[in-house]
Tab-separated table of C-alpha atoms in Angstrom:
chain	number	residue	atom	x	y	z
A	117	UNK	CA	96.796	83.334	60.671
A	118	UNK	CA	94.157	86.530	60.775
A	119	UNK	CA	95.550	90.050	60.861
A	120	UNK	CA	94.363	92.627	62.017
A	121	UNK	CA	94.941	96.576	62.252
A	122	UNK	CA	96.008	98.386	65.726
A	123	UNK	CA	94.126	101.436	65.664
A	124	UNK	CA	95.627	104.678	64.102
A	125	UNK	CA	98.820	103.094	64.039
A	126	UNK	CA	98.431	101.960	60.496
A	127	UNK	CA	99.962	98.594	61.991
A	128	UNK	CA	98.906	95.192	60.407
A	129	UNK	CA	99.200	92.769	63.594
A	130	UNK	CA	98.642	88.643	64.005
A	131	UNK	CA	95.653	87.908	66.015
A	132	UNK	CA	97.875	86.136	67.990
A	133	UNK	CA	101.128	87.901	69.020
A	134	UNK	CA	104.448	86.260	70.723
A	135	UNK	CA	104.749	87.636	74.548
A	136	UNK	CA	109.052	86.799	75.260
A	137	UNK	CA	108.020	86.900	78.801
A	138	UNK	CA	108.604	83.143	79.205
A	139	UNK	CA	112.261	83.481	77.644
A	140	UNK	CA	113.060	85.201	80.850
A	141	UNK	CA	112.360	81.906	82.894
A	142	UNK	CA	109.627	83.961	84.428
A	143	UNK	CA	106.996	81.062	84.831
A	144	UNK	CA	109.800	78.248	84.483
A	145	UNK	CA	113.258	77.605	84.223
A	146	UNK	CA	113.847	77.313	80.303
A	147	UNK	CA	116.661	76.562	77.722
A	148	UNK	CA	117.907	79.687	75.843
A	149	UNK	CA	118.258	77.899	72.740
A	150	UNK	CA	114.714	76.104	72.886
A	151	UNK	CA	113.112	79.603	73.467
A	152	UNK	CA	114.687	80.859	70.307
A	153	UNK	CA	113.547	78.253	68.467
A	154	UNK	CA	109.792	78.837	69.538
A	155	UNK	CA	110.848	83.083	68.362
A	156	UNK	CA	111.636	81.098	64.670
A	157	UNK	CA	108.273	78.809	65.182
A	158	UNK	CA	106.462	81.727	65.899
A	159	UNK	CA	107.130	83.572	62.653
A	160	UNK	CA	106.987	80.432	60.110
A	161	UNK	CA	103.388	80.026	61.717
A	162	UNK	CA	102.313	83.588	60.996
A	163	UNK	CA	102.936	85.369	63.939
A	164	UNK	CA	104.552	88.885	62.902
A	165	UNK	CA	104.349	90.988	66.853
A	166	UNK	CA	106.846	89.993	69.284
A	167	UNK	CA	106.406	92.007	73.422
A	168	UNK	CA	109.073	92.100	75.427
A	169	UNK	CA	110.037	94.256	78.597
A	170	UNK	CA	113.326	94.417	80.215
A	171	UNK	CA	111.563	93.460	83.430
A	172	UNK	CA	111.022	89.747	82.019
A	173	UNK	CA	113.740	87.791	83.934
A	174	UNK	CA	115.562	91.281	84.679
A	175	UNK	CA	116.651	91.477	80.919
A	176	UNK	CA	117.118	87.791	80.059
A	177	UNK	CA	113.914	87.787	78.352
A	178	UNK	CA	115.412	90.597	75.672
A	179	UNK	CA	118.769	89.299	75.774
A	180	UNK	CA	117.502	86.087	74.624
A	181	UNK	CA	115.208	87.326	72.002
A	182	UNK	CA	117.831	89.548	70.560
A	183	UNK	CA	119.763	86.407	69.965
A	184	UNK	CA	116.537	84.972	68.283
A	185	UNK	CA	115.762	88.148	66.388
A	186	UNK	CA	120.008	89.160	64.943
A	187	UNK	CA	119.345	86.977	62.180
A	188	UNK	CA	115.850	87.626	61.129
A	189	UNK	CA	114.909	90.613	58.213
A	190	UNK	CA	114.155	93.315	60.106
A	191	UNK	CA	111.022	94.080	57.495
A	192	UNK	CA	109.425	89.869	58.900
A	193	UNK	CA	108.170	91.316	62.611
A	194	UNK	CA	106.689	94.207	64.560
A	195	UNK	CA	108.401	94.740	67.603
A	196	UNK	CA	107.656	96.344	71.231
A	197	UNK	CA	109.562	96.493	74.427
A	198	UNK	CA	108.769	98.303	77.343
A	199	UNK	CA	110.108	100.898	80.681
A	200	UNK	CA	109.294	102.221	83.694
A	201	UNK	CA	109.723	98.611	85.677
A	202	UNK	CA	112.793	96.873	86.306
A	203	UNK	CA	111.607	94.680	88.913
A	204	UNK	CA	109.056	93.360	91.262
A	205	UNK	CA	109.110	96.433	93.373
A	206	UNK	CA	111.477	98.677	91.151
A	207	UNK	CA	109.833	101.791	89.373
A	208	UNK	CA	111.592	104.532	87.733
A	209	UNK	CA	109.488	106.998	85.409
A	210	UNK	CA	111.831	109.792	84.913
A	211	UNK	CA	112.429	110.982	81.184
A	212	UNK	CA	115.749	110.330	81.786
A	213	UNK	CA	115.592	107.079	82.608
A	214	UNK	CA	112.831	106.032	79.999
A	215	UNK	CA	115.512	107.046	77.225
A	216	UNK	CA	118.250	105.259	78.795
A	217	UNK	CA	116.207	101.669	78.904
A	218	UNK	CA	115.526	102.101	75.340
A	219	UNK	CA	118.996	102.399	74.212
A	220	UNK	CA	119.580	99.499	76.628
A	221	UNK	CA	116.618	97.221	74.935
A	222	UNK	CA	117.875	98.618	71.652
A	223	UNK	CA	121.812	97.330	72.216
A	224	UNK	CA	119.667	93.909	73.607
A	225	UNK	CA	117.320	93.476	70.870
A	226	UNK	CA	119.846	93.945	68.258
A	227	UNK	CA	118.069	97.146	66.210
A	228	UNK	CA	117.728	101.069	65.905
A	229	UNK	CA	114.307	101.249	66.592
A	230	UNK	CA	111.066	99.294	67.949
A	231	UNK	CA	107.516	99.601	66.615
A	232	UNK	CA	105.835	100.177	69.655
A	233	UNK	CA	107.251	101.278	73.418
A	234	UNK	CA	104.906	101.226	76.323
A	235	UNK	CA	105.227	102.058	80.055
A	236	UNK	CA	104.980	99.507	82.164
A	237	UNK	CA	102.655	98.756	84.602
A	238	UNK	CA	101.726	102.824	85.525
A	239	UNK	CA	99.407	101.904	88.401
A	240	UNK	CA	102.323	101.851	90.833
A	241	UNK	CA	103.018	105.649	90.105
A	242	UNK	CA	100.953	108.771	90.701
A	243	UNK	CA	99.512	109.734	87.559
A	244	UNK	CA	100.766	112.538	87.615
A	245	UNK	CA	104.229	111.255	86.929
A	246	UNK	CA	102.901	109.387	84.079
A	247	UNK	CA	101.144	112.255	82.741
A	248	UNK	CA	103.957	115.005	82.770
A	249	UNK	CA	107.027	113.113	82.119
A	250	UNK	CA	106.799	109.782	81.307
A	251	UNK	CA	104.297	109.992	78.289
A	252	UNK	CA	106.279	112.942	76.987
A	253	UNK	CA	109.727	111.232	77.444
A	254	UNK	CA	107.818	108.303	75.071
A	255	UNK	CA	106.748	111.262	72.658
A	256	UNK	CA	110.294	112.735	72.609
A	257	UNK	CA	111.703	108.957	71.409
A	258	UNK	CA	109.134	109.266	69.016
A	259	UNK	CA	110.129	111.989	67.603
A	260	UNK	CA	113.828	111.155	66.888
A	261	UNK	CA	112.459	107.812	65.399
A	262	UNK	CA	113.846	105.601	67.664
A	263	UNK	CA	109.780	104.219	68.350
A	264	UNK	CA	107.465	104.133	65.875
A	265	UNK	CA	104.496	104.612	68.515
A	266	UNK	CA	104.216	105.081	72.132
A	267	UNK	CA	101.344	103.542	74.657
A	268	UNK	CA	100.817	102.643	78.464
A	269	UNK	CA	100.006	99.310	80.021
A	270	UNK	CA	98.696	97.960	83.308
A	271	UNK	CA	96.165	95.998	85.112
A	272	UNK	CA	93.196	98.067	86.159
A	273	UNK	CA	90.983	99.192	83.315
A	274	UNK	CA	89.749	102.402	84.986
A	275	UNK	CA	93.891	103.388	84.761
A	276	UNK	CA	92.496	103.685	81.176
A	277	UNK	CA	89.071	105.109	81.083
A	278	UNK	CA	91.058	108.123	83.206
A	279	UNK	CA	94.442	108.353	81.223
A	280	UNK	CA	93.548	107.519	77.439
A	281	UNK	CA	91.174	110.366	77.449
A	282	UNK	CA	94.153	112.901	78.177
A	283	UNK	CA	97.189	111.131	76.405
A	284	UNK	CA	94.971	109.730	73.864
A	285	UNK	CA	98.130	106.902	73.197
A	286	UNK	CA	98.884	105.259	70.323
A	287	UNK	CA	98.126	101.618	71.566
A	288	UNK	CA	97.352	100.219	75.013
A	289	UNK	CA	98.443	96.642	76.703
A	290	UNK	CA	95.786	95.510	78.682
A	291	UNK	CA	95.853	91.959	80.021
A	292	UNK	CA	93.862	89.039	82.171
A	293	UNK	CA	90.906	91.257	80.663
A	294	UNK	CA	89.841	89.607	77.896
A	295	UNK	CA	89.726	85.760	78.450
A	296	UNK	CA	87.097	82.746	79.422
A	297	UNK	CA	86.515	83.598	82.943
A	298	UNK	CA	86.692	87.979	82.982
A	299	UNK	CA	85.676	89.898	79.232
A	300	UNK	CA	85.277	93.034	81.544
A	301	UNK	CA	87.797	94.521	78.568
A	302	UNK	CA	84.859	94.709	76.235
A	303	UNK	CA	83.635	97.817	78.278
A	304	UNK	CA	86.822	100.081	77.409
A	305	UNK	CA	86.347	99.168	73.741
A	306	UNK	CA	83.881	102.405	72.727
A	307	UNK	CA	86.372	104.653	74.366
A	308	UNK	CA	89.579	103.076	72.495
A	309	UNK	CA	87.854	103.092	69.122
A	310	UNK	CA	86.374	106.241	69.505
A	311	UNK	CA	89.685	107.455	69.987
A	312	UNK	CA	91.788	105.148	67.478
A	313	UNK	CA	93.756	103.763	69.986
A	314	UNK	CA	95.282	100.486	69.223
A	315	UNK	CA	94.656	97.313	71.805
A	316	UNK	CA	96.708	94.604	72.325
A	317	UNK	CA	94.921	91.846	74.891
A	318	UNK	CA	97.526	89.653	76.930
A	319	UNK	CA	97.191	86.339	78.928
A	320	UNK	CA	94.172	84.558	77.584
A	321	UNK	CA	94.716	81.992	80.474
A	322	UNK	CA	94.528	84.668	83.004
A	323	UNK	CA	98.111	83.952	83.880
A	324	UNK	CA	97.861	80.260	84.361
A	325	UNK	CA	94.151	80.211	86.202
A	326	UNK	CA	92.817	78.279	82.947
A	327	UNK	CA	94.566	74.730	83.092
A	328	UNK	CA	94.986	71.685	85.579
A	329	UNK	CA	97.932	72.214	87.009
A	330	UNK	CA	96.758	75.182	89.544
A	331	UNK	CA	97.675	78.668	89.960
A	332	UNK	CA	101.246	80.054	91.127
A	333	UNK	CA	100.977	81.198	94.991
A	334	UNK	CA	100.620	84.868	93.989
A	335	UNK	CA	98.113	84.850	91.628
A	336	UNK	CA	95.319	87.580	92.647
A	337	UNK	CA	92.352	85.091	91.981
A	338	UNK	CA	90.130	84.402	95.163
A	339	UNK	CA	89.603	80.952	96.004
A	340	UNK	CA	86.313	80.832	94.639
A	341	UNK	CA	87.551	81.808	91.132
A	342	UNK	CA	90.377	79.439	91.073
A	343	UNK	CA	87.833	77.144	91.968
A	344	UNK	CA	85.619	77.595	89.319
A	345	UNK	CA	88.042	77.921	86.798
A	346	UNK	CA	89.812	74.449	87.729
A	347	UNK	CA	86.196	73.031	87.469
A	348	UNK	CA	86.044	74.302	83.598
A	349	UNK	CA	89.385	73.089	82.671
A	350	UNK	CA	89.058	69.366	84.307
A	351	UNK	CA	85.362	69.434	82.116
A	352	UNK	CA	87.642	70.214	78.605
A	353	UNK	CA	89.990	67.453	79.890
A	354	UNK	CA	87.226	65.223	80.645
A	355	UNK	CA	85.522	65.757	77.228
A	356	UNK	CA	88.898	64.967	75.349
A	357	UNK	CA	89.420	68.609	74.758
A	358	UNK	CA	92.563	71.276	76.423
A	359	UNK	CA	90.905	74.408	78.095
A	360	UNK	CA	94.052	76.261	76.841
A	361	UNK	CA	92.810	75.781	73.111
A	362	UNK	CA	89.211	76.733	74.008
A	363	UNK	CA	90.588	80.325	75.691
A	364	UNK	CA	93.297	81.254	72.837
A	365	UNK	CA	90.444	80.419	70.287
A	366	UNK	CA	87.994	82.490	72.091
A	367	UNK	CA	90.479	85.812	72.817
A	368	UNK	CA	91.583	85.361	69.456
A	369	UNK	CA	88.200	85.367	67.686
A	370	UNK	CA	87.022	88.594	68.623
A	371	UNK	CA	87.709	91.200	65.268
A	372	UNK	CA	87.672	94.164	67.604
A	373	UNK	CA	90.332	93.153	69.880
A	374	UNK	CA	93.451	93.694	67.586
A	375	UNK	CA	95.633	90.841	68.891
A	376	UNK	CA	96.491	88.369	71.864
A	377	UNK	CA	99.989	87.544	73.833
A	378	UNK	CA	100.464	84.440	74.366
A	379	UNK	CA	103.879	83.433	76.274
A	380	UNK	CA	106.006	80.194	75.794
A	381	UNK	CA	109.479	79.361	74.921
A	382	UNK	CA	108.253	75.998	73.940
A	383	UNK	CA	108.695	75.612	69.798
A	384	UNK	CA	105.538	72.967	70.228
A	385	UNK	CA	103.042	74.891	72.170
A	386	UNK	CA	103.303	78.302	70.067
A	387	UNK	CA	103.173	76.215	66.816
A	388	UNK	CA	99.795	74.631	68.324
A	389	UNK	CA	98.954	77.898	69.819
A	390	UNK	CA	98.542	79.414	66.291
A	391	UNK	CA	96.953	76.484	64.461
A	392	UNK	CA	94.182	77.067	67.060
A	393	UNK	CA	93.608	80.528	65.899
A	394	UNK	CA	92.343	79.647	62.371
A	395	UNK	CA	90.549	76.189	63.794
A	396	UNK	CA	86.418	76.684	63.966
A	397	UNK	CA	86.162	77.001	68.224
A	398	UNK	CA	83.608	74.618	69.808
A	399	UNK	CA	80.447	76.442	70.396
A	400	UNK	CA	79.099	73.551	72.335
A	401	UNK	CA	82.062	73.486	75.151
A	402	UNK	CA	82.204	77.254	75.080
């Protein structure tokens, strides 16, 4: 497994991190006991970052990863969790509220502190909100050591290029930005090193737009993209190879992106997952 450092932070991350989304049953129904396994898998294969949110599966996702995590050495993993979204259309900024969640995700997880705490998914607030209370609620945690650092995370990139100039965070989550079919993440790179900010790239398969099987009925893509990304994946299948090797080798091969989220309960796929990360990628399919 490469590591790598996240920003100012001082952090030594995986190139590949664990996202516990998928303990939450958020893409499928899965076994509690099989997702903790993959948690274990995950750190005997080099993986030391673990994201969680206490959106995922409205707090099954951390509720099952504190199981994975009670009997592990506190010292073996970097850990983040998220607040400011509890559900698909449930938003609540306030300092109040931010402090509350963590001691929540704290009683969840099973420890005093996490690494890194990020607000989720700001685009569906004023930034105002974001700007003079929610950040500083994050600051205030920091302060009595109950996060180690404090970032933001969402989907549009210019959310960044206007809001890391004025917070300057610790780390950002950006995701479906850096992966086979969109590496329009590459442009908010000067900004976050100029600043030190750390970056941690999520969904390599663009949330499930990279494989075979076909998209979920709300995923953003237009037809055309869908389209075009079916097309590559059934060319990897057709050439004996698995499009969702080709896209975790190429987000994970770039030195300036810090690390990559992938999300499985499945003990087999993250185990495969990270082999792929220190296997030479295929120039030729790519």
């Amino acid at each position: 497994m490469k590591y790598r450092k996240l920003g100012r932070t001082g952090l030594t991350v995986s190139a590949l991190g664990f996202g516990a989304s998928s303990l939450g049953s958020v893409f499928r129904d899965t076994n509690d006991e099989e997702g903790i396994r993959a948690v274990h898998e995950a750190f005997d294969a080099g993986i030391n970052y673990v994201d969680v949110s206490p959106y995922y599966g409205l707090t099954k996702a951390e509720t099952v990863l504190g199981k994975a995590l009670k009997d592990v050495p506190r010292d073996r993993f970097l850990l983040s969790t998220k607040a400011g979204r509890y559900g698909a259309d449930e938003f609540d900024f306030r300092a109040e509220r931010i402090a509350s969640s963590l001691e929540e995700s704290l009683r969840r997880l099973h420890t005093d502190y996490v690494d890194l705490m990020f607000l989720h998914d700001i685009e569906f607030v004023p930034a105002s909100i974001i700007v003079e209370e929610a950040y500083p609620a994050l600051l205030k945690l920091k302060e009595q050591g109950k996060i180690r650092f404090a970032g933001i995370c969402g989907l549009p990139l210019e959310l960044f290029e206007k809001l890391v100039p004025r917070l300057e965070p610790d780390v950002v989550i950006s995701y479906c930005h850096y992966s086979l079919n969109d590496s329009s993440l590459l442009e908010l790179l000067p900004l976050l090193e100029e600043k030190g900010v750390g970056l941690v790239n999520a969904s390599p398969l663009s949330m499930g737009l990279l494989g075979t099987r076909g998209t979920p009925d709300w995923h953003p893509a237009s037809p055309r993209l869908k389209a075009a990304c079916r097309e590559a994946a059934e060319l990897c299948a057709a050439r004996g190879a698995d499009i969702a090797k080709l896209a975790v080798q190429f987000s994970t091969s770039n030195e300036r992106i810090p690390t990559t989220l992938v999300s499985t309960a499945n003990p087999a796929n993250i185990r495969n997952n990270a082999a792929w990360v220190d296997e030479p990628i295929d120039e030729a399919l790519l």
